[in-house]
Structure formats: structure tokens, C-alpha cells
Amino acid sequence: MPLLITNARVVTASDDYTADVYCEGETITRIASGISPVSCATGTEVIDAKGKFLFPGFIDPHVHIYLPFMGTYAKDTWETASRAALVGGTTTLIEMICPGKGDQPLEAFELWLGKAQGVSACDFSFHMGVSRWDDLAEAQLREIVSRGVRSFKVFLAYKGALGVDDRELYHALKLAKELGVVVTAHCENETLIAEKQAELLAAGHKEPKWHELSRPVAVEASGVAHLMAFAEQTGAEVYIVHTSCEEAVRAAQAGISRGVRAHIETVIPYLTLDSSYAERDGDNGFEGAKYVMSPPIRAKRHQDFLWDALRARTVETVATDHAPFDYKSQKTMGKPPESDFTKIPNGIPSVENRVDLLYTYGVTTGRIDLHTFVDAASTRAARIFGLRGKGTIAVGADADLVIYDPECRGKISAKTHHMATDYNGWEGWELKGRSSVVTVRGKVMARDGKFVGEMGHGQMVVRG
Ligand code: URP
Ligand code: ZN
Ligand code: ZN
């Protein structure tokens, strides 16, 4: 059904104006003031957006939905995750395909694609994980890129499971350079982590609060510096995922100042939570497990640094790294019969809450302006990853739109969220603002906190 949004305050990464926006089929076809409903097709739905913002659909460039990891599987399916994303204003997800060490890329690609296609309610794409290097893997990676998946993912941590060694890293970067695709990278020094974990456990430090000490900022900064050296030698364009601390940002900047083409992502947990959450000692010292992710959430000073770097657009994107594990049935893998923080599945569910948390704790507090908000949560990811038609409001663009109500007040709770997990890391947090209407290619998918769309409406975005 055609859609006419009237009196909207249209805010993009660069513009801010009031207009009416008309969408026919899957695209925006007219932007002007005073578009008369009479001039629109019969059956057009008219939505008055007076007093509300109109943002481009938000894009989360780093999520895990199907994820075999640390002896279990992430809890969401594409059904639950895409619904949650849409209710929270996110219209496109880029999922990490994470093949195990022995897996061939094409088989992994088909497996991950099969989980999303025909199921997802929102649009989607993938970063293709590289976990091995041989002639067959290289040929298959070329084929996957030719099918529109124009980015790779490498883990410098989790060696033996998902991670690459330096030879594999080098060849993945060389191929990426040749094909003109971006390599996203989880940067931590695996050897340092393994040694520190062993020392802490040997000293009897087993509760979740020790997770951060096993992966201090130097471990992350060393991973980033390592990636920068390899990117410099190969000329590949890289994207550092989930950057948590000042030292890691500075290591990336050092590479950039030498001419490395690198982008820096942070994720919503690092902007809003600090290490005191992982130190929570409820539930006999185990409650902090809810906040175990890697890299770990850090001391408060890093949060302030990251907000400043975001404002300066040194940090370019804010994703979630949505990695949903239940507290009671999964995080407790690190509990019985006695705690072992190295066995707690790493990750925090957040795909539903990123946009509202960034708006409430970033825009309404004055830490970032509206353009930075839209850029970091939508436009920049569309540009870096070649999501044509996404990330902006313009004639000819996809009608992925968010009418956002800045007056809405609410609270986050696992009792009402749409994610599949039994807890929410921001339980009870106040929100100032909410997506009022969310569309994907012209179809209304969510209204005022409720999913009203159709499962399977989402399509894979073939990237150019
Ligand atoms: O703790 C995290 N980040 N879990 C998800 C896997 C990853 O490293 O991105
Ligand atoms: Zn990671
Ligand atoms: Zn991740």
C-alpha cells in the first residue's frame, strides 16, 4: 500500500528539514512540502508525523543470530531477532557468518543464508567469516563475494575455534584487497588471553568479574596494532569491530595516520555499561555473567572517551554485537559445579535496544547531535558496506523509514522485549524516545513497540 508521511522533521546524516514523504512500491518517490493525499494513489495510507522525527531505517552492521559458540548456540532465531530489531527501529542487519576451523566457506554461507532467507522480517546481509586458507576456500570466497557478500570477518581471538593464524589473515587481506572488499576484524591477542586466563584460574579467580582482567586493554590494543601492520602490508581496507577502549582506538588511529584504510566500530554496551556491571555479585557472585562479552566492558573513563570519539566521528559506527545467550540456561555454563569465567558464553543481547539507548543516552544528553546519531547508527554502515538504497532519505532510496517519537517514555525490561533471552542487560533503564512507525521497503513492520509486519518480508541486500 502506498504511504504518505506528512509534516515530518526529516533528519539524515547531513540534513534537517520539514517535509512530506511519499512512498510507492518499495521506494521513496516524492519529497516535498504540502503533498496532497488527493495527488497520491488510491488506498494510500496517510500518517501524520507532526512532532516526530523521520529517520532513515537504522542499520546494525554487527549481529550474531545463528551462532554455534562456546559449546552452545545463540538463543535468537531470525524470527525473534528480526522482529526485535524492527520494533527497535533497525531495518537492516548484517550478520557474522562464523564457520568453524574445518568448515568450507560455501557450506557455511548456505547454512547461514538458509536460516535468514524466507524467515527474516527485516533486510539482511552477511560478513563472510574466514577461518581457513587453502585453494578451495579461496575459490569459494571469490564465489561468495560475487553473490553480493562484499565483506569478510576474521577473528584474531578464539584460535582453534573461529580464529585465523597470521598466514590465513595475510591471505584473507590480500584477497580482500584484490576484490575490493572490506575485512571486519575482532582484535585481541589470543596468546596473552590464554596465558592470563590460566594464571587467574590457577590463583583461584574464577568468578565472572575476572573476565575483564584476562583481557585487559593492552590485549585489545595489541590485536588492533597487529591488524594495522597486516593491513599496511597488504593494502586491504579494514573495519575494527566492537572497539571498547581508548588504547584500541589510538592503535587504530596510529595505523590510519600511516595511511591504512581503517574504520572503527564501537557497540552500545561499551557506551552505556561499565565494568561495575560485570562485577555485580548477586546470585552468589555470578550475576556479572550477564555482562560477560569480549572484549570486556571497561572502566568508566573509556566510555567518556568513546562518546567523544563518536562525536568527533573517529569512531564511525555504533553496532550491537548482539550475541544472545540465556542467563539461566546458558551463562550458567560457567557456574556449576564451581565458577569458571572462561566457560561463560560471551555476548550481550541488544539488537532491540541500540537505537533507543543511543538516542536517550547520546542525543538527549547532548553527547552527540542528531546527525551523528543517524550517521553512526545507519548511514555510515550503508556507505562502508555498500548497502545501496539504504541509510538515507532521498527520492529513489528504499522506503526504509523510522518515524520516531521523542516524547515517548518507557523502560527496558526482559518481560516486554522481543528478543529470545531471559534477561536484558539494561533492565529498568529509562528511555526517552521510541520508534513509532517502522517500514522496510514501503511496508509497515512495527508500530509503537509492536511487530505488525510479515515474517519473510526481509531480503538479502546484494551489495555493490
Ligand atoms: O562477546 C562477544 N563479543 N560475543 C560474540 C562473538 C564476538 O566476539 O563478536
Ligand atoms: Zn568479536
Ligand atoms: Zn561479534
mmCIF file of N, CA, C and O and ligand atoms in Angstrom, residues 62 64 69 155 158 186 242 293-294 321 323 346-347, ligand 1:
data_model
loop_
_atom_site.group_PDB
_atom_site.id
_atom_site.type_symbol
_atom_site.label_atom_id
_atom_site.label_comp_id
_atom_site.label_asym_id
_atom_site.label_seq_id
_atom_site.Cartn_x
_atom_site.Cartn_y
_atom_site.Cartn_z
ATOM 1 N N HIS A 62 26.655 -5.404 12.843
ATOM 2 C CA HIS A 62 27.385 -6.450 13.575
ATOM 3 C C HIS A 62 26.433 -7.173 14.513
ATOM 4 O O HIS A 62 26.226 -6.742 15.648
ATOM 5 N N HIS A 64 25.025 -11.333 15.743
ATOM 6 C CA HIS A 64 25.117 -12.795 15.679
ATOM 7 C C HIS A 64 23.713 -13.319 15.973
ATOM 8 O O HIS A 64 23.111 -12.947 16.992
ATOM 9 N N PHE A 69 28.698 -21.525 19.414
ATOM 10 C CA PHE A 69 29.787 -20.796 20.084
ATOM 11 C C PHE A 69 29.940 -21.273 21.516
ATOM 12 O O PHE A 69 28.934 -21.386 22.240
ATOM 13 N N PHE A 155 38.588 -13.377 13.035
ATOM 14 C CA PHE A 155 38.771 -13.311 14.485
ATOM 15 C C PHE A 155 40.253 -13.489 14.772
ATOM 16 O O PHE A 155 40.832 -14.509 14.396
ATOM 17 N N TYR A 158 39.906 -16.339 19.792
ATOM 18 C CA TYR A 158 39.205 -17.631 19.669
ATOM 19 C C TYR A 158 39.955 -18.579 18.724
ATOM 20 O O TYR A 158 39.359 -19.229 17.862
ATOM 21 N N HIS A 186 37.820 -8.905 14.620
ATOM 22 C CA HIS A 186 37.808 -8.929 16.092
ATOM 23 C C HIS A 186 39.270 -8.950 16.516
ATOM 24 O O HIS A 186 39.998 -9.894 16.219
ATOM 25 N N HIS A 242 33.652 -3.912 17.399
ATOM 26 C CA HIS A 242 33.494 -3.746 18.864
ATOM 27 C C HIS A 242 34.742 -3.201 19.589
ATOM 28 O O HIS A 242 35.296 -3.846 20.461
ATOM 29 N N MET A 293 31.230 -10.246 27.891
ATOM 30 C CA MET A 293 31.398 -10.241 26.444
ATOM 31 C C MET A 293 32.866 -9.932 26.158
ATOM 32 O O MET A 293 33.601 -9.516 27.055
ATOM 33 N N SER A 294 33.285 -10.147 24.918
ATOM 34 C CA SER A 294 34.683 -9.895 24.567
ATOM 35 C C SER A 294 34.786 -8.999 23.344
ATOM 36 O O SER A 294 34.075 -9.264 22.369
ATOM 37 N N ASP A 321 26.796 -5.912 18.272
ATOM 38 C CA ASP A 321 27.426 -7.205 18.566
ATOM 39 C C ASP A 321 26.420 -8.078 19.325
ATOM 40 O O ASP A 321 26.787 -8.819 20.242
ATOM 41 N N ALA A 323 24.694 -10.803 20.720
ATOM 42 C CA ALA A 323 25.085 -12.218 20.854
ATOM 43 C C ALA A 323 24.302 -12.765 22.045
ATOM 44 O O ALA A 323 24.734 -12.685 23.189
ATOM 45 N N ASN A 346 30.172 -15.866 25.706
ATOM 46 C CA ASN A 346 30.418 -14.418 25.599
ATOM 47 C C ASN A 346 29.331 -13.737 24.772
ATOM 48 O O ASN A 346 29.050 -14.163 23.655
ATOM 49 N N GLY A 347 28.762 -12.667 25.301
ATOM 50 C CA GLY A 347 27.826 -11.894 24.489
ATOM 51 C C GLY A 347 26.708 -11.291 25.314
ATOM 52 O O GLY A 347 26.366 -11.787 26.389
HETATM 53 O O1 URP B 1 31.396 -11.434 23.387
HETATM 54 C C1 URP B 1 31.156 -11.385 22.193
HETATM 55 N N1 URP B 1 31.556 -10.337 21.538
HETATM 56 N N2 URP B 1 30.459 -12.398 21.625
HETATM 57 C C2 URP B 1 30.137 -12.567 20.284
HETATM 58 C C3 URP B 1 31.282 -13.064 19.469
HETATM 59 C C4 URP B 1 32.214 -11.939 19.117
HETATM 60 O O2 URP B 1 33.363 -11.970 19.528
HETATM 61 O O3 URP B 1 31.831 -10.998 18.437
#
